[in-house]
XYZ file of C-alpha atoms in Angstrom:
695
model
C 86.952 -2.710 21.379
C 85.982 -1.454 24.998
C 83.340 -2.591 26.577
C 81.514 0.391 26.618
C 81.469 0.743 23.187
C 80.360 -3.153 22.451
C 77.177 -2.346 24.734
C 76.456 0.852 22.530
C 76.750 -0.551 19.474
C 74.960 -3.917 20.407
C 71.177 -3.719 19.072
C 69.080 -5.661 17.018
C 68.625 -5.940 13.171
C 65.175 -6.252 11.406
C 64.894 -8.155 8.258
C 61.665 -7.525 8.967
C 59.554 -4.093 7.812
C 58.244 -1.584 10.796
C 54.801 -2.996 10.960
C 53.866 0.785 10.622
C 54.058 1.078 7.167
C 50.854 -1.562 7.139
C 49.493 1.014 9.406
C 50.507 3.416 6.174
C 49.206 1.131 3.600
C 46.123 0.386 5.041
C 45.150 4.193 4.558
C 46.747 4.632 1.131
C 44.718 1.438 0.475
C 41.406 3.080 2.187
C 42.000 6.205 -0.234
C 42.610 4.785 -2.862
C 39.180 3.179 -3.374
C 37.535 6.257 -2.030
C 37.275 3.572 1.204
C 36.088 5.986 4.022
C 33.131 4.166 6.302
C 35.247 1.376 7.275
C 34.605 -1.523 9.897
C 37.589 -2.666 11.758
C 38.062 -6.146 13.768
C 41.171 -7.331 15.818
C 42.344 -9.277 18.835
C 40.821 -8.998 21.964
C 44.272 -8.071 23.533
C 47.183 -5.587 24.077
C 48.164 -5.631 20.548
C 44.720 -5.380 19.139
C 44.234 -2.437 21.077
C 47.224 -0.546 20.677
C 46.300 -1.865 16.886
C 43.016 0.045 17.179
C 44.306 2.781 18.833
C 47.280 3.719 15.999
C 44.754 3.233 13.216
C 41.260 5.201 14.400
C 43.898 7.748 14.923
C 45.566 7.811 11.767
C 41.779 6.823 10.490
C 40.735 10.489 12.106
C 43.662 12.681 10.007
C 42.895 11.185 6.849
C 38.711 11.870 7.476
C 38.158 8.380 7.511
C 35.194 6.756 10.287
C 35.310 3.642 12.674
C 31.457 1.693 10.829
C 32.044 -0.387 14.241
C 34.892 -2.001 15.972
C 34.148 -5.466 16.539
C 36.804 -7.609 19.280
C 36.911 -11.020 18.759
C 38.771 -13.735 20.704
C 42.468 -15.043 20.888
C 42.647 -18.076 22.753
C 42.411 -21.863 20.965
C 39.703 -23.501 23.330
C 36.664 -23.771 21.365
C 34.137 -21.646 21.903
C 30.914 -22.134 24.481
C 27.382 -22.441 22.516
C 26.146 -19.292 24.103
C 29.682 -17.180 23.466
C 29.535 -17.959 20.746
C 26.328 -16.798 19.643
C 26.345 -13.817 20.831
C 29.671 -13.047 18.862
C 27.736 -14.710 16.107
C 25.126 -12.391 16.611
C 27.821 -9.926 16.630
C 29.178 -10.699 13.255
C 25.777 -10.831 11.982
C 24.886 -7.656 12.261
C 27.566 -5.753 11.401
C 27.772 -8.082 8.541
C 24.727 -7.446 7.226
C 25.469 -3.836 6.735
C 24.968 -2.860 3.037
C 26.749 0.583 3.689
C 30.348 -0.975 5.024
C 31.708 -3.291 2.122
C 35.334 -2.513 3.209
C 36.589 -4.816 6.897
C 40.073 -4.228 8.445
C 41.102 -7.448 10.360
C 43.855 -7.106 12.727
C 45.407 -10.736 14.706
C 46.629 -13.750 14.082
C 45.152 -16.975 11.996
C 43.431 -17.725 15.325
C 41.746 -14.547 14.932
C 40.515 -15.974 11.046
C 39.487 -18.772 12.395
C 37.009 -16.973 15.365
C 35.670 -14.894 12.515
C 35.245 -17.507 10.340
C 33.273 -19.111 12.596
C 31.462 -16.928 13.487
C 30.141 -16.303 10.115
C 29.693 -20.308 9.862
C 27.287 -20.172 12.432
C 25.672 -16.445 11.745
C 24.506 -18.458 9.042
C 26.550 -16.028 5.727
C 28.247 -18.359 3.722
C 28.430 -16.289 0.342
C 31.113 -13.043 0.163
C 30.418 -9.521 0.006
C 32.498 -7.546 1.614
C 35.865 -6.748 0.749
C 38.598 -8.242 3.391
C 41.661 -5.837 4.350
C 44.142 -8.170 6.695
C 47.694 -7.593 8.624
C 50.966 -9.253 7.699
C 50.265 -11.221 11.132
C 47.644 -13.205 9.657
C 48.731 -16.511 8.063
C 45.919 -18.755 6.022
C 47.866 -21.984 6.958
C 46.055 -23.589 9.008
C 46.173 -27.233 10.566
C 43.976 -30.512 9.342
C 40.653 -29.645 11.030
C 40.470 -26.619 8.978
C 40.986 -28.945 5.359
C 36.848 -29.190 4.689
C 35.842 -25.494 6.085
C 35.225 -23.243 3.432
C 36.978 -19.864 3.784
C 35.378 -18.919 0.100
C 34.133 -16.243 2.202
C 37.041 -14.424 2.462
C 37.154 -14.286 -1.257
C 39.618 -11.321 -2.816
C 40.954 -10.748 0.584
C 44.151 -7.908 0.704
C 46.780 -9.066 2.247
C 49.425 -7.072 3.260
C 51.981 -10.094 3.923
C 55.933 -9.548 4.604
C 57.797 -8.749 1.030
C 58.832 -11.925 -0.931
C 60.186 -12.662 -4.007
C 59.323 -16.173 -6.157
C 62.564 -18.391 -5.708
C 62.811 -21.405 -7.953
C 65.158 -23.514 -6.178
C 62.778 -22.985 -2.864
C 60.359 -24.683 -4.363
C 61.744 -27.247 -5.986
C 63.694 -28.490 -2.890
C 59.837 -28.671 -1.222
C 58.980 -30.865 -4.699
C 61.496 -33.636 -3.746
C 60.892 -33.627 0.338
C 59.809 -37.528 0.211
C 59.333 -39.003 3.523
C 62.320 -41.645 2.394
C 64.455 -39.124 1.527
C 64.107 -37.274 4.499
C 64.939 -37.912 8.475
C 62.323 -38.554 9.502
C 61.957 -36.475 12.911
C 58.580 -36.314 14.818
C 57.569 -32.941 14.072
C 57.992 -34.295 10.008
C 56.177 -37.086 11.338
C 53.491 -35.526 12.844
C 53.107 -32.929 10.267
C 52.566 -35.230 7.563
C 50.327 -37.053 9.346
C 48.147 -34.481 9.712
C 48.547 -33.227 5.983
C 47.731 -36.492 4.407
C 45.641 -37.790 6.727
C 47.855 -41.199 6.844
C 50.968 -42.310 9.186
C 54.457 -43.269 7.774
C 55.579 -46.797 8.630
C 58.402 -47.039 11.216
C 60.521 -49.930 11.245
C 60.903 -49.879 14.755
C 57.208 -49.595 15.989
C 55.738 -52.911 14.082
C 52.020 -51.485 15.073
C 50.492 -51.566 12.120
C 47.961 -48.481 10.896
C 44.471 -48.235 9.531
C 46.454 -46.101 6.161
C 50.076 -45.671 5.555
C 51.661 -43.167 3.647
C 52.107 -44.597 -0.012
C 55.382 -41.935 -0.764
C 53.887 -41.052 -3.596
C 52.471 -37.900 -1.639
C 53.820 -35.113 -2.439
C 53.593 -31.264 -0.205
C 52.411 -29.268 -4.370
C 49.488 -31.297 -4.047
C 48.292 -29.718 -0.402
C 45.691 -26.676 -0.568
C 46.980 -23.671 0.140
C 45.388 -23.619 2.939
C 47.266 -26.107 4.547
C 50.686 -25.397 2.914
C 52.335 -23.052 0.013
C 54.702 -23.877 -2.269
C 55.629 -20.380 -2.308
C 58.474 -18.928 -0.032
C 56.206 -16.882 2.639
C 57.622 -13.621 3.408
C 58.895 -15.199 6.810
C 60.648 -17.723 4.775
C 62.179 -14.278 2.969
C 63.154 -12.355 5.569
C 64.941 -15.510 7.229
C 66.858 -16.022 3.994
C 68.102 -12.678 4.147
C 69.026 -12.399 7.315
C 71.623 -15.556 6.640
C 72.613 -13.887 3.098
C 74.031 -10.305 4.830
C 75.006 -12.337 8.625
C 77.175 -14.687 5.680
C 78.657 -12.216 3.632
C 78.911 -9.667 7.118
C 81.040 -12.696 7.521
C 82.943 -12.840 4.835
C 83.660 -9.428 4.679
C 85.182 -9.765 8.266
C 87.464 -12.931 7.261
C 88.367 -10.044 4.220
C 89.838 -7.282 6.435
C 91.858 -10.017 8.750
C 95.584 -9.213 8.200
C 96.582 -12.315 6.437
C 99.583 -13.167 9.098
C 96.987 -12.839 12.072
C 94.640 -15.741 10.752
C 94.209 -18.026 7.973
C 91.199 -17.364 6.851
C 88.835 -20.128 6.587
C 89.252 -21.859 9.426
C 88.901 -19.596 12.255
C 85.646 -21.253 14.508
C 83.001 -18.974 14.289
C 82.328 -19.562 18.261
C 85.478 -17.673 18.697
C 83.808 -14.515 16.601
C 81.874 -11.591 18.981
C 78.448 -10.606 17.382
C 79.691 -6.793 18.334
C 82.767 -7.185 15.471
C 79.308 -7.537 12.685
C 77.878 -4.615 13.543
C 80.394 -2.237 10.977
C 80.245 -5.373 8.529
C 76.593 -5.149 8.369
C 76.057 -1.227 8.634
C 77.607 -1.208 5.430
C 76.628 -3.972 3.979
C 74.451 -3.444 0.348
C 74.451 -6.450 -2.018
C 72.113 -7.830 -4.215
C 70.263 -11.728 -3.325
C 69.890 -14.457 -5.585
C 67.279 -12.459 -6.514
C 68.756 -9.776 -7.469
C 67.582 -7.396 -4.317
C 69.493 -5.105 -3.073
C 70.165 -6.483 1.141
C 70.925 -3.573 3.264
C 70.075 -1.577 6.467
C 68.955 1.640 7.208
C 70.211 3.935 9.947
C 67.830 1.922 11.726
C 68.957 -1.322 11.199
C 65.729 -1.881 9.476
C 65.954 -4.165 5.942
C 63.154 -1.959 5.310
C 61.840 -4.227 1.958
C 58.510 -3.332 3.171
C 54.839 -5.285 2.662
C 53.132 -6.675 -0.525
C 49.343 -6.707 -1.193
C 48.602 -9.232 -2.116
C 44.924 -10.958 -3.320
C 43.697 -13.982 -2.437
C 42.045 -16.181 -4.655
C 40.245 -18.805 -2.895
C 38.915 -21.968 -4.555
C 36.119 -24.397 -3.298
C 38.575 -26.879 -2.505
C 40.230 -24.775 -0.468
C 43.493 -24.257 -2.291
C 44.391 -20.549 -2.881
C 46.185 -18.508 -4.909
C 48.153 -15.235 -3.803
C 48.054 -12.283 -6.968
C 50.923 -9.636 -6.052
C 49.067 -6.049 -6.710
C 51.005 -3.576 -5.072
C 53.344 -2.776 -2.954
C 54.339 -0.340 0.045
C 56.667 0.886 2.283
C 59.926 1.363 -0.825
C 60.175 3.554 -3.262
C 59.940 2.425 -7.245
C 61.722 4.429 -9.593
C 59.315 7.422 -9.709
C 59.728 8.010 -6.176
C 55.889 6.435 -5.091
C 55.937 4.603 -1.932
C 52.433 3.282 -2.726
C 51.394 0.949 -5.541
C 48.999 -0.578 -6.614
C 47.730 -2.787 -9.778
C 43.840 -2.015 -9.220
C 43.781 -3.476 -13.226
C 45.326 -7.686 -11.153
C 43.150 -7.412 -8.347
C 40.266 -10.139 -8.786
C 37.034 -8.726 -6.022
C 34.427 -11.091 -4.279
C 31.785 -11.921 -7.603
C 29.246 -9.447 -7.047
C 32.026 -6.611 -7.355
C 34.112 -8.823 -10.116
C 35.071 -5.810 -12.541
C 34.775 -2.821 -10.045
C 35.690 -2.211 -6.395
C 32.490 -1.754 -4.229
C 31.590 1.238 -2.007
C 32.029 1.096 1.556
C 30.357 5.264 1.834
C 28.164 5.945 5.019
C 25.902 8.302 1.692
C 26.760 7.943 -1.816
C 28.957 10.227 -2.826
C 28.229 14.491 -3.637
C 28.461 14.892 -7.229
C 30.154 17.362 -8.833
C 27.589 21.046 -8.279
C 27.133 19.896 -5.065
C 28.903 20.221 -1.345
C 28.667 18.092 1.818
C 26.628 19.661 4.183
C 27.058 18.081 7.987
C 24.816 15.807 9.497
C 23.418 16.649 13.292
C 25.144 13.967 15.726
C 26.849 11.544 13.514
C 30.343 11.282 12.044
C 32.273 13.821 10.251
C 32.067 10.234 7.530
C 28.108 10.674 7.072
C 27.032 14.035 5.182
C 24.245 15.575 3.378
C 24.444 16.690 -0.044
C 23.210 20.343 -0.973
C 23.335 22.007 -4.265
C 26.280 24.737 -4.503
C 24.963 28.243 -3.939
C 24.675 30.742 -6.242
C 27.935 32.125 -8.668
C 30.306 28.374 -6.872
C 30.426 25.642 -8.271
C 32.238 22.192 -7.725
C 33.747 19.702 -10.048
C 34.865 17.503 -8.138
C 32.797 14.820 -6.050
C 32.639 14.642 -2.344
C 33.610 18.543 -2.088
C 33.898 20.248 0.981
C 33.127 23.595 -0.321
C 31.992 24.838 -3.537
C 34.284 27.238 -4.863
C 33.793 30.678 -7.522
C 35.181 30.132 -10.976
C 37.920 32.698 -12.229
C 37.204 35.546 -12.687
C 37.369 35.304 -16.318
C 34.845 32.701 -15.851
C 31.234 32.028 -14.970
C 29.310 28.529 -13.566
C 26.634 27.016 -15.695
C 23.421 25.833 -14.713
C 24.469 22.778 -13.155
C 27.081 24.036 -10.899
C 29.668 21.808 -12.332
C 32.147 23.755 -14.710
C 33.212 27.248 -15.579
C 32.458 28.673 -18.312
C 34.662 32.055 -20.504
C 32.985 34.994 -20.144
C 32.461 36.420 -23.370
C 33.863 40.311 -23.759
C 31.162 42.958 -24.229
C 30.939 46.552 -25.439
C 28.581 48.685 -26.873
C 29.883 48.205 -30.688
C 28.860 49.320 -34.138
C 27.778 45.667 -35.343
C 24.556 45.120 -32.373
C 21.722 47.264 -32.932
C 21.622 49.630 -29.844
C 25.440 50.877 -31.542
C 24.325 50.854 -34.993
C 20.890 53.109 -33.692
C 22.813 55.235 -31.669
C 25.838 55.854 -34.017
C 22.601 56.218 -36.932
C 20.972 58.919 -34.392
C 24.600 60.953 -33.583
C 25.055 61.284 -37.612
C 21.689 62.315 -38.482
C 21.652 65.095 -35.820
C 24.832 65.939 -36.835
C 23.525 66.528 -40.125
C 21.106 68.005 -39.155
C 22.899 70.309 -37.363
C 24.918 71.150 -40.296
C 21.898 71.935 -42.381
C 20.767 74.513 -39.836
C 24.210 76.091 -39.836
C 24.235 76.410 -43.268
C 20.785 78.059 -43.532
C 22.465 80.767 -40.834
C 25.314 81.194 -42.790
C 22.961 81.814 -45.777
C 20.852 84.127 -43.997
C 23.287 86.097 -41.698
C 22.536 89.317 -42.462
C 18.747 89.284 -41.993
C 17.000 90.724 -39.051
C 16.079 87.372 -37.125
C 19.733 86.109 -37.267
C 20.988 89.688 -36.043
C 18.364 89.875 -33.452
C 19.415 86.810 -31.927
C 23.861 87.339 -31.739
C 25.244 86.144 -34.595
C 28.889 84.899 -33.282
C 26.428 83.123 -30.445
C 24.087 81.191 -32.187
C 26.991 80.026 -34.439
C 29.191 79.346 -31.767
C 25.848 77.272 -30.245
C 25.591 75.521 -33.279
C 29.195 74.669 -33.607
C 29.351 73.187 -29.919
C 26.367 71.488 -30.728
C 28.273 69.347 -33.819
C 30.613 68.709 -31.551
C 28.170 67.393 -28.815
C 26.902 65.110 -31.438
C 30.114 63.543 -32.830
C 31.315 63.567 -28.920
C 29.166 59.813 -28.842
C 31.254 58.369 -30.861
C 33.829 58.376 -28.298
C 32.032 56.027 -26.359
C 31.013 53.308 -28.814
C 33.304 50.882 -29.866
C 35.914 48.705 -27.617
C 37.591 51.294 -25.588
C 40.689 52.181 -25.974
C 43.841 54.396 -24.145
C 43.055 57.506 -26.342
C 38.896 57.496 -26.015
C 38.884 56.399 -22.249
C 41.083 59.556 -21.903
C 39.367 62.077 -24.224
C 35.444 60.808 -23.824
C 34.504 62.211 -20.538
C 36.642 64.931 -20.288
C 35.237 65.974 -23.682
C 31.683 65.147 -22.604
C 32.341 67.729 -20.037
C 34.536 70.534 -21.849
C 32.385 70.666 -25.399
C 28.972 70.867 -22.885
C 29.764 73.210 -20.787
C 30.656 75.101 -23.946
C 26.997 74.683 -24.882
C 25.263 75.827 -21.892
C 27.501 78.410 -21.439
C 26.267 79.247 -24.713
C 23.270 79.669 -24.229
C 23.499 81.069 -20.487
C 25.436 83.927 -22.678
C 22.406 84.066 -25.427
C 19.763 84.284 -22.077
C 21.948 87.539 -20.427
C 22.690 88.806 -23.639
C 18.404 89.014 -24.282
C 18.347 90.248 -20.270
C 20.894 93.270 -20.629
C 19.757 94.698 -24.294
C 16.165 94.883 -22.249
C 17.697 96.944 -19.259
C 19.656 98.703 -21.844
C 16.640 100.344 -24.063
C 15.477 101.704 -20.438
C 16.213 106.198 -20.390
C 18.897 106.251 -18.756
C 20.299 103.131 -18.011
C 23.635 102.689 -17.736
C 23.528 98.950 -19.278
C 24.618 99.857 -22.960
C 28.437 99.784 -22.153
C 27.665 96.119 -21.747
C 26.227 95.542 -24.740
C 27.943 93.860 -27.631
C 30.723 91.263 -27.692
C 32.811 91.460 -25.025
C 29.912 90.674 -22.003
C 29.313 87.638 -24.375
C 32.796 86.513 -24.642
C 33.719 86.782 -20.636
C 30.547 84.909 -20.047
C 31.516 82.592 -22.787
C 35.136 81.934 -21.709
C 34.854 82.188 -17.764
C 31.481 79.849 -17.806
C 33.899 77.280 -20.283
C 37.243 77.683 -18.492
C 36.394 76.212 -15.172
C 35.132 72.842 -16.528
C 38.611 72.962 -18.424
C 40.581 73.836 -15.450
C 38.654 71.098 -13.983
C 39.421 68.672 -16.260
C 43.288 69.494 -16.820
C 42.991 67.961 -12.951
C 41.683 65.058 -13.124
C 44.242 63.777 -16.486
C 46.771 65.438 -14.314
C 45.824 62.896 -10.970
C 43.654 60.355 -11.692
C 42.633 59.743 -15.527
C 39.918 57.780 -16.780
C 41.473 54.759 -18.584
C 40.053 51.167 -19.917
C 39.541 48.214 -17.528
C 37.923 44.412 -18.230
C 35.087 44.751 -14.997
C 34.395 40.517 -14.194
C 32.581 40.795 -11.669
C 29.688 43.091 -12.433
C 27.840 40.512 -14.622
C 27.577 36.754 -14.321
C 28.171 35.901 -17.709
C 30.246 38.500 -19.418
C 33.354 40.543 -18.619
C 32.472 44.332 -19.925
C 34.884 46.153 -21.318
C 34.590 49.652 -20.049
C 36.270 53.345 -19.460
C 36.761 53.828 -15.092
C 36.894 57.336 -14.340
C 40.090 57.031 -12.358
C 38.645 60.133 -10.145
C 35.026 59.175 -10.268
C 34.719 62.358 -7.866
C 36.370 64.661 -10.602
C 33.734 63.025 -12.987
C 31.363 63.771 -10.881
C 32.518 67.736 -10.459
C 32.230 68.096 -14.084
C 28.665 66.858 -14.037
C 27.670 69.043 -11.144
C 29.249 72.199 -12.808
C 27.316 71.083 -16.090
C 24.078 70.889 -14.399
C 24.906 74.299 -12.616
C 24.986 75.869 -15.442
C 21.645 74.898 -16.690
C 19.864 75.420 -13.911
C 21.230 79.035 -13.589
C 20.877 79.540 -17.441
C 17.203 78.112 -16.846
C 16.710 80.167 -13.782
C 17.410 83.435 -16.042
C 15.299 82.483 -19.146
C 12.338 82.084 -16.748
C 12.660 85.015 -15.608
C 13.273 87.019 -18.941
C 10.761 84.827 -21.086
C 8.034 87.775 -20.505
C 10.344 90.842 -21.786
C 9.275 92.642 -24.900
C 11.497 92.342 -27.513
C 11.015 90.638 -31.340
C 12.225 87.618 -32.164
C 12.790 86.428 -28.206
C 14.934 83.899 -27.369
C 13.724 83.587 -23.755
C 10.747 81.727 -24.383
C 12.321 78.927 -26.517
C 15.958 78.598 -24.033
C 13.523 78.399 -21.328
C 11.978 75.450 -23.138
C 14.789 74.154 -24.360
C 17.149 74.323 -20.483
C 13.735 72.962 -19.286
C 14.125 69.766 -21.560
C 17.818 69.945 -21.075
C 17.979 69.968 -17.209
C 15.181 66.793 -17.073
C 17.669 64.648 -19.378
C 20.337 64.737 -16.970
C 18.602 65.215 -13.589
C 16.682 61.683 -14.651
C 20.681 60.454 -16.035
C 21.745 60.125 -12.621
C 19.889 57.320 -10.824
C 19.724 55.804 -14.544
C 23.073 55.429 -14.835
C 23.713 54.465 -11.682
C 21.059 51.803 -11.551
C 22.215 50.260 -15.369
C 25.322 47.806 -15.633
C 28.092 46.846 -18.719
C 27.468 48.098 -21.958
C 24.176 49.955 -21.040
C 25.503 52.153 -18.869
C 27.410 53.544 -22.347
C 23.627 53.627 -23.968
C 21.939 55.804 -21.403
C 25.354 58.195 -21.716
C 24.564 58.395 -24.918
C 21.100 59.203 -25.245
C 21.241 61.439 -22.911
C 23.895 63.369 -24.752
C 21.793 63.204 -27.534
C 18.599 64.065 -25.947
C 19.723 67.199 -24.504
C 21.599 68.133 -27.678
C 18.704 67.425 -29.980
C 16.393 68.990 -26.715
C 18.687 72.611 -27.311
C 18.468 72.637 -31.735
C 15.233 71.558 -31.232
C 13.658 74.282 -28.627
C 15.694 77.058 -29.847
C 16.441 77.196 -33.735
C 13.664 75.100 -34.970
C 11.207 78.080 -34.747
C 13.887 80.700 -36.293
C 14.708 78.031 -39.802
C 10.924 77.813 -39.898
C 10.519 81.384 -39.354
C 13.883 81.442 -42.315
C 12.919 78.841 -44.332
C 8.498 78.988 -44.143
C 7.684 82.592 -43.512
C 10.198 84.394 -45.175
C 7.893 87.155 -45.275
C 8.250 87.565 -40.934
C 12.061 88.037 -41.103
C 12.511 91.841 -42.507
C 12.731 94.939 -40.550
C 9.302 96.380 -41.396
C 8.074 93.055 -39.531
C 10.085 93.784 -36.403
C 9.328 97.349 -36.056
C 6.035 96.197 -36.288
C 6.344 94.214 -33.724
C 8.233 96.600 -31.304
C 4.891 99.138 -31.571
C 2.038 96.466 -30.902
C 4.378 95.673 -27.852
C 4.371 99.389 -26.965
């Protein structure tokens, strides 16, 4: 391989995961437990500065706030008293804040020692907080820490370099004895500091106040001084050696047999660049069953373990693996945490503590920012009318789906009931019963007129028009049944057009009767040319021309934009209104306006003809009937527009019944009274006598 290629392929392989996974893990951990008001402690050096900048940037992205930032010394000197008092005062100030219960610590082992010293001098001897520490911190310390109380860090969550239990490694550590081990200076110093005794040296006859007995074992040391398990650093070294060994083995297997004899060539003759290909393509399981391989960034990418630290009164501790970050599990999760395995500090042993600027906003409330404070500090205000929040700490309340409505607490949505004017409710029953009653009365009146069709009073008031008016009133009293019940395609299609055509026909008949009275009076004058208009021709022309206009309007209406059934979900808060939409609202009001115009014309003509001398003159009765009719429909419009839901239908039905009953009662009741109760007035003699008296 050429030199240029060698330079290009040279690289640094990482057996420890990228530190960025720690930052991601901290964010995941804080979000998982809902800790958004967090204290930050970091070493007062460049790495601590980088950590704070990176983490505070992530905090902003994930809506987490730093309640405070505390910098800790990183040197190994013992502080002066003034400096120690200042650090202790600052430490006590943030530690005594009851809102901040999650503290993220970044630094080296010295950072923890400074922190524990500051807490000790601040008088803090119990644990209330949840400490979250990064993988750079190692609790293994020097012998001066043996009598130091570390229970303040009980329940700490540590991001540790990934490792695995390795039984052979523990057996190896348990078998280490001074007599079996090469006595180098490092070993002697460690053993003396760990066990507080001296290892006798045959070459140095100097007596010691305490010699080691030889029965000392590393497993007897508290965990704060020495861990029997394979640490993350040791496991990374183990994987690195494992990877290089297999790369060398694969390199050796790749050589042709005729060029070299395997396993005999010294390692010094192998160039480092020759291992690149084998390291990059390496993928195998180590003795613990974990896959050893490098990704495209030449990182092993085993991630970080989340460790729950349990510290005992003798400073021994037990590490419980409660989660992992940086590698995906079988379900594709990058962050794994087992809450049930975590042991919190004494006051929060069952449930995890909260770390919030203020209590959660409960369902039914939404956040409202406090002026001049960080976004993690907010007030909770009730959701506005028509909106809900069904989760805690909702930014904004939201509306229920259109077919649901919010409850009074504004935290749930309930299905709306579909309502319409039905036959099962009292209002529907009473309106239907009224329609049937007036229909029956109209049938009775029609029968009376038919039985007395040859009587003077029936003949005098245009018998054919009377029948036409009574039949149109029958249809008017039947039309409410198109309005009662759940709207369907056919009922909606027929409802308003039928109402407009039938009522226009009824008013046209009334108008024809009124004009007939006027023409009849004018025809009696000597030399009048109105005689030729007497008879059926005039009445048929009036009725046909007046009623054909709304028929044409309705035909256009049904062609361009017919009425249709609709569910109105917005008008009422708790109900869905099953209704008929008019389709073209303009056509609806045009038909209604035409009917009003006919009634006004009929009323005006009848009013002018009310004093004409004639026997059985209907003009007076028509005037009063059209006054009732017009009053009902003039009051209908504002009432109809001001009501909602099924009551709009009820208003229209009531107007139909009231106006129809007004026509029936005012026009036909006096005639029926004479026909049934005063038959002596229904004769020609009375008719002639009335004429003479009027002359």
